[in-house]
PDB file of C-alpha atoms in Angstrom:
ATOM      1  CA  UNK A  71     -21.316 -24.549 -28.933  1.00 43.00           C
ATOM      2  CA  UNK A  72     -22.075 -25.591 -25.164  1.00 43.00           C
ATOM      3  CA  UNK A  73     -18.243 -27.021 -25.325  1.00 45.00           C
ATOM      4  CA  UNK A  74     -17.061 -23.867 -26.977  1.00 44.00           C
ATOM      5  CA  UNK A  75     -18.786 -21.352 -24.431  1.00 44.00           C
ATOM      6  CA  UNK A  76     -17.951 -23.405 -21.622  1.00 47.00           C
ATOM      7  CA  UNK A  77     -14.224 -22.889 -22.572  1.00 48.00           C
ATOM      8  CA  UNK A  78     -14.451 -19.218 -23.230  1.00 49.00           C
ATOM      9  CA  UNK A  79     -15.692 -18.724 -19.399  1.00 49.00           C
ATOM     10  CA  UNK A  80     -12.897 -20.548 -18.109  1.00 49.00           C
ATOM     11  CA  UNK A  81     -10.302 -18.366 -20.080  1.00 48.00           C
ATOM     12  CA  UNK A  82     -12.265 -15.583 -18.825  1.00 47.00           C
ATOM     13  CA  UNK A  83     -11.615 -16.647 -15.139  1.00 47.00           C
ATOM     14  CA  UNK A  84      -8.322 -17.700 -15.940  1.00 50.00           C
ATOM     15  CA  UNK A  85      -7.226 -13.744 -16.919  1.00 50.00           C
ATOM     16  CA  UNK A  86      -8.701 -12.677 -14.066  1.00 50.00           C
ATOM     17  CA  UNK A  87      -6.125 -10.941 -11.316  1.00 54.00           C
ATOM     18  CA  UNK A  88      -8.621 -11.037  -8.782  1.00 51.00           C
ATOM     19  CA  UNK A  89      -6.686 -13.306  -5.827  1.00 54.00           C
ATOM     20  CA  UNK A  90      -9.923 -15.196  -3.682  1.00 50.00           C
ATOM     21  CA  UNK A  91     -10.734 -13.624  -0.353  1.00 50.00           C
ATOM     22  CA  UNK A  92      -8.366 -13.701   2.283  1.00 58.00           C
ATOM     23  CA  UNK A  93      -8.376 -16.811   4.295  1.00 70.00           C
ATOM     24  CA  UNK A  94      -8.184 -16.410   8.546  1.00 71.00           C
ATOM     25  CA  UNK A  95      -4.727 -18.028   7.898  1.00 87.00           C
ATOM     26  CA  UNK A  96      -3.571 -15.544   5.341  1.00 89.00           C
ATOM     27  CA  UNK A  97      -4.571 -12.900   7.351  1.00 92.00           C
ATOM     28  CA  UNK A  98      -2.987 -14.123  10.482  1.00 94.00           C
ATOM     29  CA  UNK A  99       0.103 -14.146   8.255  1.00 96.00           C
ATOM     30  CA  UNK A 100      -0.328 -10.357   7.454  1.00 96.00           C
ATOM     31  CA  UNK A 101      -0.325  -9.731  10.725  1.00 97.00           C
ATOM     32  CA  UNK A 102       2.428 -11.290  12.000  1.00 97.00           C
ATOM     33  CA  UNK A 103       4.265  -9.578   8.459  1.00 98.00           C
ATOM     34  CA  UNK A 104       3.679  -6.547   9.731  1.00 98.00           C
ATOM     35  CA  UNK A 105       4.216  -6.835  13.438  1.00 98.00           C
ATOM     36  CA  UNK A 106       8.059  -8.462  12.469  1.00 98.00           C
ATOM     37  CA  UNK A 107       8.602  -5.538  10.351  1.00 98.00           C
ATOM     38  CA  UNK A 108       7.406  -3.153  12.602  1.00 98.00           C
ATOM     39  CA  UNK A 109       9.255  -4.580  15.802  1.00 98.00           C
ATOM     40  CA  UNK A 110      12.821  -4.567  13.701  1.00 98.00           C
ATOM     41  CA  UNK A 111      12.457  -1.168  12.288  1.00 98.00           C
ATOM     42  CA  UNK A 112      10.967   0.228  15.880  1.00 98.00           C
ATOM     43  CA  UNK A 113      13.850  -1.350  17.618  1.00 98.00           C
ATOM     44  CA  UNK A 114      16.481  -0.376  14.690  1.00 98.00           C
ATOM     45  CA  UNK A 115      15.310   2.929  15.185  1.00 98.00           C
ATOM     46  CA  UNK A 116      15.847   2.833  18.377  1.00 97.00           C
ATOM     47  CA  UNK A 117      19.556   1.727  18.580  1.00 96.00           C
ATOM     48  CA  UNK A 118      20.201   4.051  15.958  1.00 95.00           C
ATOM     49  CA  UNK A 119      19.243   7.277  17.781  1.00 95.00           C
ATOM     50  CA  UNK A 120      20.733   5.829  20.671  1.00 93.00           C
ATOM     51  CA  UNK A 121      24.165   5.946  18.618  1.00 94.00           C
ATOM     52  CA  UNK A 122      24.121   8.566  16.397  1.00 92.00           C
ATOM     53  CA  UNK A 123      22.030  11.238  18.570  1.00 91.00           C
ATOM     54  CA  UNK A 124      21.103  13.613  15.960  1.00 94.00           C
ATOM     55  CA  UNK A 125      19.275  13.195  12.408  1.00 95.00           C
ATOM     56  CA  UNK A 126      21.306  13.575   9.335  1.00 93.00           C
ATOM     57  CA  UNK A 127      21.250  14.926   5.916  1.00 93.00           C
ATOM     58  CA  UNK A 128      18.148  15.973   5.168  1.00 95.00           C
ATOM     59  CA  UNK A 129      15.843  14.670   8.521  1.00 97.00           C
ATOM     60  CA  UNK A 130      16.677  17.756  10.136  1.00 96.00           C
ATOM     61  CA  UNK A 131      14.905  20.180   7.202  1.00 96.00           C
ATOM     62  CA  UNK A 132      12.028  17.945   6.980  1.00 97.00           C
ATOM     63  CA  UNK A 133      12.010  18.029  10.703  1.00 97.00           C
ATOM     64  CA  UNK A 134      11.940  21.651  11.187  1.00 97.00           C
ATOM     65  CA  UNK A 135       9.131  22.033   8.778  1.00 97.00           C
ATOM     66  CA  UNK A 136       7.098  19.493  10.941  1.00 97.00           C
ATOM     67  CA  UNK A 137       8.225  21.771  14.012  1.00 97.00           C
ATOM     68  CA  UNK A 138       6.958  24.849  11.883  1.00 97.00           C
ATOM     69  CA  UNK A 139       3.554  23.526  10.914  1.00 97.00           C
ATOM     70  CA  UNK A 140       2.712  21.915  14.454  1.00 97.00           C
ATOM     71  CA  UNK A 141       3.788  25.116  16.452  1.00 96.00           C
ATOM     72  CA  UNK A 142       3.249  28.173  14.158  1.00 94.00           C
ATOM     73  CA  UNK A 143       0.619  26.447  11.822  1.00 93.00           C
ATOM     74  CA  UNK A 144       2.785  27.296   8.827  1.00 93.00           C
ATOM     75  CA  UNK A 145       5.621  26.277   6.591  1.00 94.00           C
ATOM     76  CA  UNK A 146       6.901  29.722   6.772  1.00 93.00           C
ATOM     77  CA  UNK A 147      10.720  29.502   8.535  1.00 95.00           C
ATOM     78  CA  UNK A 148      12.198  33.041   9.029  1.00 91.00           C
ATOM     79  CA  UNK A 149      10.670  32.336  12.597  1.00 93.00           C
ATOM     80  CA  UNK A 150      12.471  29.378  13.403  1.00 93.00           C
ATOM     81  CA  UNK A 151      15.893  29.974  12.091  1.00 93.00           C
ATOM     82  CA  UNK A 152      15.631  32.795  14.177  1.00 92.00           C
ATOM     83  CA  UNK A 153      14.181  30.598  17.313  1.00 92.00           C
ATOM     84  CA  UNK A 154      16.572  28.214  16.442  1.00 92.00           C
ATOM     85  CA  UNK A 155      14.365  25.563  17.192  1.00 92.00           C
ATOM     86  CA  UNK A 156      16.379  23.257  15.077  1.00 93.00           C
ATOM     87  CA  UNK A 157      18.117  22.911  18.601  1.00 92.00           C
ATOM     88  CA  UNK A 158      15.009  20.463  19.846  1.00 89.00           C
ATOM     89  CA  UNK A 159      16.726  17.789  17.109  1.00 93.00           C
ATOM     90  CA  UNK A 160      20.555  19.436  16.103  1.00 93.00           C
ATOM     91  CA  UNK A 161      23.104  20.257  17.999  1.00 91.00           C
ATOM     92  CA  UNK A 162      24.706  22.854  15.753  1.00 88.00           C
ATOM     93  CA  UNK A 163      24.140  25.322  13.084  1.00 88.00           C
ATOM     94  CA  UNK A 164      21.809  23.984  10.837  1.00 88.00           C
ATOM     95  CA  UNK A 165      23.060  25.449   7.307  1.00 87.00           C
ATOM     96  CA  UNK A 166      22.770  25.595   4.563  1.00 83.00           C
ATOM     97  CA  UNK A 167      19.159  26.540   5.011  1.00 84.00           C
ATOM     98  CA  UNK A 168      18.019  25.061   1.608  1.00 84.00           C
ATOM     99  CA  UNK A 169      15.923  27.925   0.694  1.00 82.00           C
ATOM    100  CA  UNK A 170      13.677  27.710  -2.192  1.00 79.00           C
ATOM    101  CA  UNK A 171      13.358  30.618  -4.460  1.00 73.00           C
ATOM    102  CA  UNK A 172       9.945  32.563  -3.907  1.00 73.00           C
ATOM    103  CA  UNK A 173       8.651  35.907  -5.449  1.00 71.00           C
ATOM    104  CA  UNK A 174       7.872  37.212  -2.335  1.00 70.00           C
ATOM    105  CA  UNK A 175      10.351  37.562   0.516  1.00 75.00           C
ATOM    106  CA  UNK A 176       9.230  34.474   2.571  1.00 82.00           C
ATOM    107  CA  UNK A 177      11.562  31.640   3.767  1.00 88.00           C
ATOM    108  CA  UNK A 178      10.267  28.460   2.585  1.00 89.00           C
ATOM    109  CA  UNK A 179      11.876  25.344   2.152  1.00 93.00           C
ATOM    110  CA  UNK A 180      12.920  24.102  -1.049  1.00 93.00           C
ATOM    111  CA  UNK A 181      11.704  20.374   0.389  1.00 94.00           C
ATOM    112  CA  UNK A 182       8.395  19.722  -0.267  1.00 95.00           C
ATOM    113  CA  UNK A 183       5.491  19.265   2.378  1.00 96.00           C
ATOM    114  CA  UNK A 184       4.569  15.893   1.622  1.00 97.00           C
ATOM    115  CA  UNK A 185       6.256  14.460   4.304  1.00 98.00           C
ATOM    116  CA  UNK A 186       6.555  16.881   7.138  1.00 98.00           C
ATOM    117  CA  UNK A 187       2.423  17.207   6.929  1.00 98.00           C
ATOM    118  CA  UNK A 188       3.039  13.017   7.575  1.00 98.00           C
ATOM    119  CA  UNK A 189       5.621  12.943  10.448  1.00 98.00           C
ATOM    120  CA  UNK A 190       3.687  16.583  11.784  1.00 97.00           C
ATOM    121  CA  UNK A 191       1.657  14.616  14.696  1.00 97.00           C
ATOM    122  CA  UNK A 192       4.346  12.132  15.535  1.00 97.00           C
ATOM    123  CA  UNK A 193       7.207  14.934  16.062  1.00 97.00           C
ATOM    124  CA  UNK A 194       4.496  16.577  18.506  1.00 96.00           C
ATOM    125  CA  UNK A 195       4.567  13.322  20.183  1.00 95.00           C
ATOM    126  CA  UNK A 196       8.435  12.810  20.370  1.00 95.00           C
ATOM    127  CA  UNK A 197      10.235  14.943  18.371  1.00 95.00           C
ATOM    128  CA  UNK A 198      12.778  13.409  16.002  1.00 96.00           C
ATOM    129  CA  UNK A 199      11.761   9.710  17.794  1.00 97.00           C
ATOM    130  CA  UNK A 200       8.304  10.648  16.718  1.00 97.00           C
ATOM    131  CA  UNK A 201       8.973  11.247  13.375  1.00 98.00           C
ATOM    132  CA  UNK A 202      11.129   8.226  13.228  1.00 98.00           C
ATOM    133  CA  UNK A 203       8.495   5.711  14.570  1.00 98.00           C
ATOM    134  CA  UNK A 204       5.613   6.771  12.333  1.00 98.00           C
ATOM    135  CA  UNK A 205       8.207   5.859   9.271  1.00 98.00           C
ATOM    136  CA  UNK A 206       8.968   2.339  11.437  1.00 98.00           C
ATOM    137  CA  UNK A 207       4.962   2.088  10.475  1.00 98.00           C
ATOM    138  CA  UNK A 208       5.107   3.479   7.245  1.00 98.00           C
ATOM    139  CA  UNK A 209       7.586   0.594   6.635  1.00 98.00           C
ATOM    140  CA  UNK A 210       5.609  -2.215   8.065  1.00 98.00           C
ATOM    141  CA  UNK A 211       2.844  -1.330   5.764  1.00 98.00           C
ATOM    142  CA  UNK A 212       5.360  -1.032   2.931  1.00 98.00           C
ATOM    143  CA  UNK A 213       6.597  -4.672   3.423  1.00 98.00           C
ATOM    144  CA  UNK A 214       3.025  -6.298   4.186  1.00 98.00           C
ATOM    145  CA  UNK A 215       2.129  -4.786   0.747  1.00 98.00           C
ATOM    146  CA  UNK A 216       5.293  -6.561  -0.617  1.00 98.00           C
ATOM    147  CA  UNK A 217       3.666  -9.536   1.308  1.00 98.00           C
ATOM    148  CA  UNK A 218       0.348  -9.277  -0.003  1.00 97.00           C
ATOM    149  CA  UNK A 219       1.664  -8.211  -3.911  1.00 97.00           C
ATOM    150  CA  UNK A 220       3.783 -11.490  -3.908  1.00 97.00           C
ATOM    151  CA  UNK A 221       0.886 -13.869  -3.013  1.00 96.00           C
ATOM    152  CA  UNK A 222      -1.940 -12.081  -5.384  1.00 94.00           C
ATOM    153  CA  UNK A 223       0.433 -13.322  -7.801  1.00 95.00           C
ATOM    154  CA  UNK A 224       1.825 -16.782  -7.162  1.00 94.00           C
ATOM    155  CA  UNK A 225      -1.175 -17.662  -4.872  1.00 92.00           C
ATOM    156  CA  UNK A 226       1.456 -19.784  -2.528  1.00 93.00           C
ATOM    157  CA  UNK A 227       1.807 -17.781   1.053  1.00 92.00           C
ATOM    158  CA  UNK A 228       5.442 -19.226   1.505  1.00 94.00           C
ATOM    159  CA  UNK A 229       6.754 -17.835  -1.430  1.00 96.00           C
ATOM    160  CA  UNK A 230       5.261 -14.441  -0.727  1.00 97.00           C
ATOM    161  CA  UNK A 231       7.357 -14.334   2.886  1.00 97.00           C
ATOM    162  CA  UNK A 232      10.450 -15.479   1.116  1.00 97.00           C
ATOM    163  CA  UNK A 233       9.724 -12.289  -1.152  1.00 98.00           C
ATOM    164  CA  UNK A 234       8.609 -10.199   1.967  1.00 98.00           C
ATOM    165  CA  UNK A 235      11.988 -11.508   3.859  1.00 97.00           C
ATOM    166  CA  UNK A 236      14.299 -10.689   1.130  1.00 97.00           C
ATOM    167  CA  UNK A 237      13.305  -7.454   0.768  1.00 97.00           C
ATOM    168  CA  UNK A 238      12.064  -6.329   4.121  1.00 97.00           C
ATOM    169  CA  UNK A 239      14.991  -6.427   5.986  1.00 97.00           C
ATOM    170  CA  UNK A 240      17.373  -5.545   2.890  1.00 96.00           C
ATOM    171  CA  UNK A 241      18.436  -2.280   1.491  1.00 95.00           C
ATOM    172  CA  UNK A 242      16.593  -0.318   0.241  1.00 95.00           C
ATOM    173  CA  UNK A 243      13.637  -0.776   2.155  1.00 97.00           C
ATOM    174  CA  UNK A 244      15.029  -1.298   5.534  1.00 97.00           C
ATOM    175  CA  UNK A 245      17.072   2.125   6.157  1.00 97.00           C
ATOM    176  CA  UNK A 246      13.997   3.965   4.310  1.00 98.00           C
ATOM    177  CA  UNK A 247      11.797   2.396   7.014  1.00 98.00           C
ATOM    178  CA  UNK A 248      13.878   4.402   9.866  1.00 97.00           C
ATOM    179  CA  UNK A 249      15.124   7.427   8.482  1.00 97.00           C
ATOM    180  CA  UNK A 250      12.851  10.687   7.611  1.00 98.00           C
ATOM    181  CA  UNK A 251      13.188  11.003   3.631  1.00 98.00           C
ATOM    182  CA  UNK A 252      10.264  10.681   1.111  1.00 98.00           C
ATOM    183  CA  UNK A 253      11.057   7.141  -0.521  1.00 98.00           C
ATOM    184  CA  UNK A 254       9.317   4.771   1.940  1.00 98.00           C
ATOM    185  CA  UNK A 255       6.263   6.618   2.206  1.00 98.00           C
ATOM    186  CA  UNK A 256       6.188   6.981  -1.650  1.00 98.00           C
ATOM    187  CA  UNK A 257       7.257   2.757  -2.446  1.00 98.00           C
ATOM    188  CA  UNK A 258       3.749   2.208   0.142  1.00 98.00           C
ATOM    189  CA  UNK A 259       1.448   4.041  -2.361  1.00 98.00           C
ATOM    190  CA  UNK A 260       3.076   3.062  -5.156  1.00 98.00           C
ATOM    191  CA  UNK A 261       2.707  -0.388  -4.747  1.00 98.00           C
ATOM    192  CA  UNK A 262      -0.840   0.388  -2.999  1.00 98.00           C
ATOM    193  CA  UNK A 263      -1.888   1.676  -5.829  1.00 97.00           C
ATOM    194  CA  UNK A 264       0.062  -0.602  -8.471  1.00 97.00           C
ATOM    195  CA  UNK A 265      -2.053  -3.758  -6.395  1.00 96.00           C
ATOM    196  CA  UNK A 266      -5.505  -2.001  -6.745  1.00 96.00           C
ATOM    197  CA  UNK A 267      -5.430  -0.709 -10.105  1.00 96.00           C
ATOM    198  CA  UNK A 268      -3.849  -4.452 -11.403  1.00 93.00           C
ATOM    199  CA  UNK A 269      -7.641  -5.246  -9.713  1.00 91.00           C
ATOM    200  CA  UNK A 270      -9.313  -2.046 -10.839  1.00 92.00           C
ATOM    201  CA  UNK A 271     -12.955  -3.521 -11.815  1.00 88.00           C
ATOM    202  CA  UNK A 272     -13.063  -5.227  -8.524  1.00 89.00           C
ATOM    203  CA  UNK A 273     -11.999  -2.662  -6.107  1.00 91.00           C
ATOM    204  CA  UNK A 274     -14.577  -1.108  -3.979  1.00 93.00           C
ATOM    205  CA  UNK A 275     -15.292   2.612  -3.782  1.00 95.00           C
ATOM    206  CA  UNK A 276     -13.413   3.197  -0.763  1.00 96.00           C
ATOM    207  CA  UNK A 277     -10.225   1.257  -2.188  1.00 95.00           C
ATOM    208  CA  UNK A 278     -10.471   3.359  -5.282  1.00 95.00           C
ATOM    209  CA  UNK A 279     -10.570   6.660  -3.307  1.00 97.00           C
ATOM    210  CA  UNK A 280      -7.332   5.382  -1.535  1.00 97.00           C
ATOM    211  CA  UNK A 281      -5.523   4.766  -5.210  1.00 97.00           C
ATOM    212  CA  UNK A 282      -6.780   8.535  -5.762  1.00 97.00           C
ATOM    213  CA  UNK A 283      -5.647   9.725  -2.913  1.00 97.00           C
ATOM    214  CA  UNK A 284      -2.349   8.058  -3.231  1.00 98.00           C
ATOM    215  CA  UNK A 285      -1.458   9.083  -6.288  1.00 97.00           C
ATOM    216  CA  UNK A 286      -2.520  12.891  -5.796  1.00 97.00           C
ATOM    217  CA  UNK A 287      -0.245  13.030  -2.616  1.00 98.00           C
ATOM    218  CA  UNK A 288       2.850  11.629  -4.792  1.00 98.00           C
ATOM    219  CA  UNK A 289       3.918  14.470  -6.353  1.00 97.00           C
ATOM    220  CA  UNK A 290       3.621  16.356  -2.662  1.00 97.00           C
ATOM    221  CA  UNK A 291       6.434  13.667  -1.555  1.00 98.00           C
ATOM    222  CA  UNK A 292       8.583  14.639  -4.284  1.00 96.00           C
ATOM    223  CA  UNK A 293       8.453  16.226  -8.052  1.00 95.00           C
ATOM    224  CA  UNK A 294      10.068  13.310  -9.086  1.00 95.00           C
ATOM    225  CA  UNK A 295       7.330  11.150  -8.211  1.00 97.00           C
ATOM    226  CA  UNK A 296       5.062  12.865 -10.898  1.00 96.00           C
ATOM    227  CA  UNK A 297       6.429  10.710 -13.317  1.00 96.00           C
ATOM    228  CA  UNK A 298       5.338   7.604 -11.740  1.00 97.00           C
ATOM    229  CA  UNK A 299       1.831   9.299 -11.449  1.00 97.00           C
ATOM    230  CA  UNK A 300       1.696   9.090 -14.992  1.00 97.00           C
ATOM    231  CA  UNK A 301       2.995   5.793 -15.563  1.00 97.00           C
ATOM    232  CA  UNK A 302      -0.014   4.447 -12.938  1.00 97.00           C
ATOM    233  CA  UNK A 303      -2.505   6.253 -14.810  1.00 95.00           C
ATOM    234  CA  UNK A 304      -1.516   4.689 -17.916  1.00 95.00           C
ATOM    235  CA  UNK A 305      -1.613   1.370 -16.634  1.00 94.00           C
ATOM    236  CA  UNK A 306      -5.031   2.025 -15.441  1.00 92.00           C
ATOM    237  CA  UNK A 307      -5.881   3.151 -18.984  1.00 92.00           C
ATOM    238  CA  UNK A 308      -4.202   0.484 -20.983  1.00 89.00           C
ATOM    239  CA  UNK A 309      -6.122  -1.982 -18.460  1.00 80.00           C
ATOM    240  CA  UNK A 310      -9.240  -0.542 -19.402  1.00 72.00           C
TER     241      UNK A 310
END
């Protein structure tokens, strides 16, 4: 019986996902993760603006919301169509105006305010640079969670920065790290919460707040995302 019980607590820790704590080497690692990732996409970004000059297909909508919420304290555009304060990012007509259909006679975007309310503080910064940067950091915490999700489960650092290299500086990650759509911000609490919830018995209060918080903003990022919502939800409920 001593044998048998003895066994059955070592299969025990043996299922467990919970990785040990991080080492001062592993962490040192993180760190230098995420300051590579963040020096290529700042300095992408950088050479990118310098050659193109304006933002493209969407940016500029999501853009002009962040203008509208930091200067009028709104999302409401009739204003700034008017202003044309598309002008501080575009150089032309900005059309079409991708209107979303509302009951009363307001001009809203059809894009969602997910991430305008993120780049909001940034643009006030530096306009469209702004913007661009706080996705170069959005990125870098993207790829260290790559990092980190990679060694939770093999346990072997170099693997996880083969995993981290392959896909950090690789479509799709890469361009999502330095242009303004919804996807990079998204993939980071995704896989935020995807890591936490894999360790959901052993994540502190605050870490389970963040998986909360995560997931409620998804669906703010995109409709789209909703579905994923569920999906994480009934992980969490199939681990329990």
């Amino acid at each position: 019986r001593w044998a048998e019980g003895q066994g059955g607590g070592g299969a025990e820790e043996r299922k467990s996902p919970l990785p040990p704590s991080p080492s001062a080497p592993l962490r040192a690692i993180t760190l230098l993760v995420f300051a590579a990732s963040f020096a290529f996409y700042f300095l992408w970004t950088n050479d990118l603006i310098g050659k193109v000059h304006f933002p493209t297909g969407d940016e500029p909508y999501y853009l002009l919301i962040a203008h509208s919420l930091v200067h009028d304290r709104d999302f409401e555009l009739t204003n700034n169509f008017e202003n044309e304060d598309f002008y501080h990012f575009y150089p032309g007509e900005l059309y079409p105006r991708h209107e979303a259909i509302t009951p009363k006679p307001h001009f809203i975007s059809k894009h969602t305010l997910g991430l305008p309310v993120l780049i909001a503080l940034p643009y006030l910064w530096d306009d469209w640079r702004g913007a661009a940067h706080m996705l170069n950091l959005i990125g870098a915490l993207l790829a260290v969670n790559v990092f980190l999700l990679a060694h939770e489960t093999t346990q072997r650092w170099r693997i996880a920065l083969l995993v981290w290299a392959a896909l950090a500086f690789s479509i799709p990650l890469a361009p999502y790290a330095v242009l303004l759509f919804p996807e990079a911000p998204a993939a980071l609490m995704i896989l935020y919460a995807f890591r936490r919830l894999r360790l959901w018995s052993e994540s502190s209060l605050a870490q389970k707040f963040f998986v909360g918080l995560c997931l409620a903003y998804l669906p703010w990022l995109h409709a789209r995302f909703l579905f994923i919502v569920f999906g994480l939800i009934l992980f969490l409920l199939v681990q329990s």
